[in-house]
mmCIF file with all atom_site columns, C-alpha atoms in Angstrom:
data_model
loop_
_atom_site.group_PDB
_atom_site.id
_atom_site.type_symbol
_atom_site.label_atom_id
_atom_site.label_alt_id
_atom_site.label_comp_id
_atom_site.label_asym_id
_atom_site.label_entity_id
_atom_site.label_seq_id
_atom_site.pdbx_PDB_ins_code
_atom_site.Cartn_x
_atom_site.Cartn_y
_atom_site.Cartn_z
_atom_site.occupancy
_atom_site.B_iso_or_equiv
_atom_site.pdbx_formal_charge
_atom_site.auth_seq_id
_atom_site.auth_comp_id
_atom_site.auth_asym_id
_atom_site.auth_atom_id
_atom_site.pdbx_PDB_model_num
ATOM 1  C CA . MET A 1 1  ? 0.000   0.000  0.000   1.00 0.00 ? 90  MET A CA 1
ATOM 2  C CA . ILE A 1 2  ? 1.015   3.593  -0.457  1.00 0.00 ? 91  ILE A CA 1
ATOM 3  C CA . TYR A 1 3  ? 0.369   5.771  2.550   1.00 0.00 ? 92  TYR A CA 1
ATOM 4  C CA . GLY A 1 4  ? 0.485   9.524  2.168   1.00 0.00 ? 93  GLY A CA 1
ATOM 5  C CA . LYS A 1 5  ? 0.506   12.270 4.742   1.00 0.00 ? 94  LYS A CA 1
ATOM 6  C CA . GLN A 1 6  ? 0.119   15.887 3.724   1.00 0.00 ? 95  GLN A CA 1
ATOM 7  C CA . LEU A 1 7  ? 2.977   17.695 5.417   1.00 0.00 ? 96  LEU A CA 1
ATOM 8  C CA . GLU A 1 8  ? 4.484   21.067 4.516   1.00 0.00 ? 97  GLU A CA 1
ATOM 9  C CA . LYS A 1 9  ? 2.413   21.188 1.314   1.00 0.00 ? 98  LYS A CA 1
ATOM 10 C CA . ALA A 1 10 ? 3.882   17.937 0.058   1.00 0.00 ? 99  ALA A CA 1
ATOM 11 C CA . TYR A 1 11 ? 2.842   14.316 0.264   1.00 0.00 ? 100 TYR A CA 1
ATOM 12 C CA . TYR A 1 12 ? 5.137   11.796 1.860   1.00 0.00 ? 101 TYR A CA 1
ATOM 13 C CA . PHE A 1 13 ? 4.529   8.219  0.760   1.00 0.00 ? 102 PHE A CA 1
ATOM 14 C CA . VAL A 1 14 ? 5.948   5.034  2.122   1.00 0.00 ? 103 VAL A CA 1
ATOM 15 C CA . LEU A 1 15 ? 6.080   2.437  -0.624  1.00 0.00 ? 104 LEU A CA 1
ATOM 16 C CA . LYS A 1 16 ? 6.033   -1.097 0.666   1.00 0.00 ? 105 LYS A CA 1
ATOM 17 C CA . GLY A 1 17 ? 6.992   -3.665 -1.914  1.00 0.00 ? 106 GLY A CA 1
ATOM 18 C CA . LYS A 1 18 ? 5.729   -7.233 -1.994  1.00 0.00 ? 107 LYS A CA 1
ATOM 19 C CA . ASN A 1 19 ? 9.140   -8.445 -0.843  1.00 0.00 ? 108 ASN A CA 1
ATOM 20 C CA . GLY A 1 20 ? 8.866   -6.321 2.300   1.00 0.00 ? 109 GLY A CA 1
ATOM 21 C CA . SER A 1 21 ? 11.144  -3.534 1.152   1.00 0.00 ? 110 SER A CA 1
ATOM 22 C CA . ILE A 1 22 ? 10.190  -0.050 2.281   1.00 0.00 ? 111 ILE A CA 1
ATOM 23 C CA . ARG A 1 23 ? 11.180  3.281  0.779   1.00 0.00 ? 112 ARG A CA 1
ATOM 24 C CA . TRP A 1 24 ? 9.968   6.831  1.213   1.00 0.00 ? 113 TRP A CA 1
ATOM 25 C CA . GLU A 1 25 ? 9.026   9.231  -1.562  1.00 0.00 ? 114 GLU A CA 1
ATOM 26 C CA . LYS A 1 26 ? 8.118   12.878 -1.352  1.00 0.00 ? 115 LYS A CA 1
ATOM 27 C CA . LYS A 1 27 ? 5.573   14.141 -3.871  1.00 0.00 ? 116 LYS A CA 1
ATOM 28 C CA . PHE A 1 28 ? 3.949   17.515 -4.222  1.00 0.00 ? 117 PHE A CA 1
ATOM 29 C CA . PRO A 1 29 ? 0.155   17.711 -4.048  1.00 0.00 ? 118 PRO A CA 1
ATOM 30 C CA . PHE A 1 30 ? -0.514  17.401 -7.773  1.00 0.00 ? 119 PHE A CA 1
ATOM 31 C CA . ILE A 1 31 ? -0.746  13.646 -8.100  1.00 0.00 ? 120 ILE A CA 1
ATOM 32 C CA . THR A 1 32 ? -0.816  12.766 -11.777 1.00 0.00 ? 121 THR A CA 1
ATOM 33 C CA . THR A 1 33 ? 1.207   9.581  -12.010 1.00 0.00 ? 122 THR A CA 1
ATOM 34 C CA . ILE A 1 34 ? -0.494  7.341  -9.471  1.00 0.00 ? 123 ILE A CA 1
ATOM 35 C CA . HIS A 1 35 ? -3.278  5.169  -10.859 1.00 0.00 ? 124 HIS A CA 1
ATOM 36 C CA . LYS A 1 36 ? -5.467  2.604  -9.172  1.00 0.00 ? 125 LYS A CA 1
ATOM 37 C CA . GLY A 1 37 ? -4.230  -0.905 -9.766  1.00 0.00 ? 126 GLY A CA 1
ATOM 38 C CA . ASN A 1 38 ? -1.174  -3.033 -9.272  1.00 0.00 ? 127 ASN A CA 1
ATOM 39 C CA . THR A 1 39 ? 2.346   -3.011 -10.575 1.00 0.00 ? 128 THR A CA 1
ATOM 40 C CA . ASN A 1 40 ? 4.780   -5.852 -10.129 1.00 0.00 ? 129 ASN A CA 1
ATOM 41 C CA . LYS A 1 41 ? 6.276   -4.034 -7.139  1.00 0.00 ? 130 LYS A CA 1
ATOM 42 C CA . VAL A 1 42 ? 3.679   -1.854 -5.441  1.00 0.00 ? 131 VAL A CA 1
ATOM 43 C CA . ASN A 1 43 ? -0.038  -1.964 -4.781  1.00 0.00 ? 132 ASN A CA 1
ATOM 44 C CA . LEU A 1 44 ? -1.188  1.456  -5.933  1.00 0.00 ? 133 LEU A CA 1
ATOM 45 C CA . ASP A 1 45 ? -4.149  1.905  -3.627  1.00 0.00 ? 134 ASP A CA 1
ATOM 46 C CA . LEU A 1 46 ? -3.727  5.345  -2.102  1.00 0.00 ? 135 LEU A CA 1
ATOM 47 C CA . VAL A 1 47 ? -4.676  6.116  1.473   1.00 0.00 ? 136 VAL A CA 1
ATOM 48 C CA . PHE A 1 48 ? -4.614  9.775  2.470   1.00 0.00 ? 137 PHE A CA 1
ATOM 49 C CA . ILE A 1 49 ? -3.873  10.161 6.158   1.00 0.00 ? 138 ILE A CA 1
ATOM 50 C CA . THR A 1 50 ? -5.312  13.092 8.082   1.00 0.00 ? 139 THR A CA 1
ATOM 51 C CA . SER A 1 51 ? -4.987  13.760 11.779  1.00 0.00 ? 140 SER A CA 1
ATOM 52 C CA . ASN A 1 52 ? -8.591  12.701 12.328  1.00 0.00 ? 141 ASN A CA 1
ATOM 53 C CA . SER A 1 53 ? -9.238  9.824  9.971   1.00 0.00 ? 142 SER A CA 1
ATOM 54 C CA . LEU A 1 54 ? -8.123  7.661  7.095   1.00 0.00 ? 143 LEU A CA 1
ATOM 55 C CA . ILE A 1 55 ? -9.697  8.453  3.754   1.00 0.00 ? 144 ILE A CA 1
ATOM 56 C CA . LYS A 1 56 ? -9.260  6.033  0.888   1.00 0.00 ? 145 LYS A CA 1
ATOM 57 C CA . LEU A 1 57 ? -9.090  7.915  -2.388  1.00 0.00 ? 146 LEU A CA 1
ATOM 58 C CA . ILE A 1 58 ? -10.488 6.519  -5.601  1.00 0.00 ? 147 ILE A CA 1
ATOM 59 C CA . ILE A 1 59 ? -7.968  7.184  -8.347  1.00 0.00 ? 148 ILE A CA 1
ATOM 60 C CA . ILE A 1 60 ? -9.516  7.421  -11.805 1.00 0.00 ? 149 ILE A CA 1
#
């Protein structure tokens, strides 16, 4: 899963691969390259984390 937290006007994602590897990426709020679905490395479901709740975004 990709988990994003909006922090300092950027999104920080932790990408967890199927083999258990973890890496961080910083992206700015305009998300244009993440699509719903799977790649061979990362499940591209996006969860936007706020301080109050988890909101699952539907990426079209």
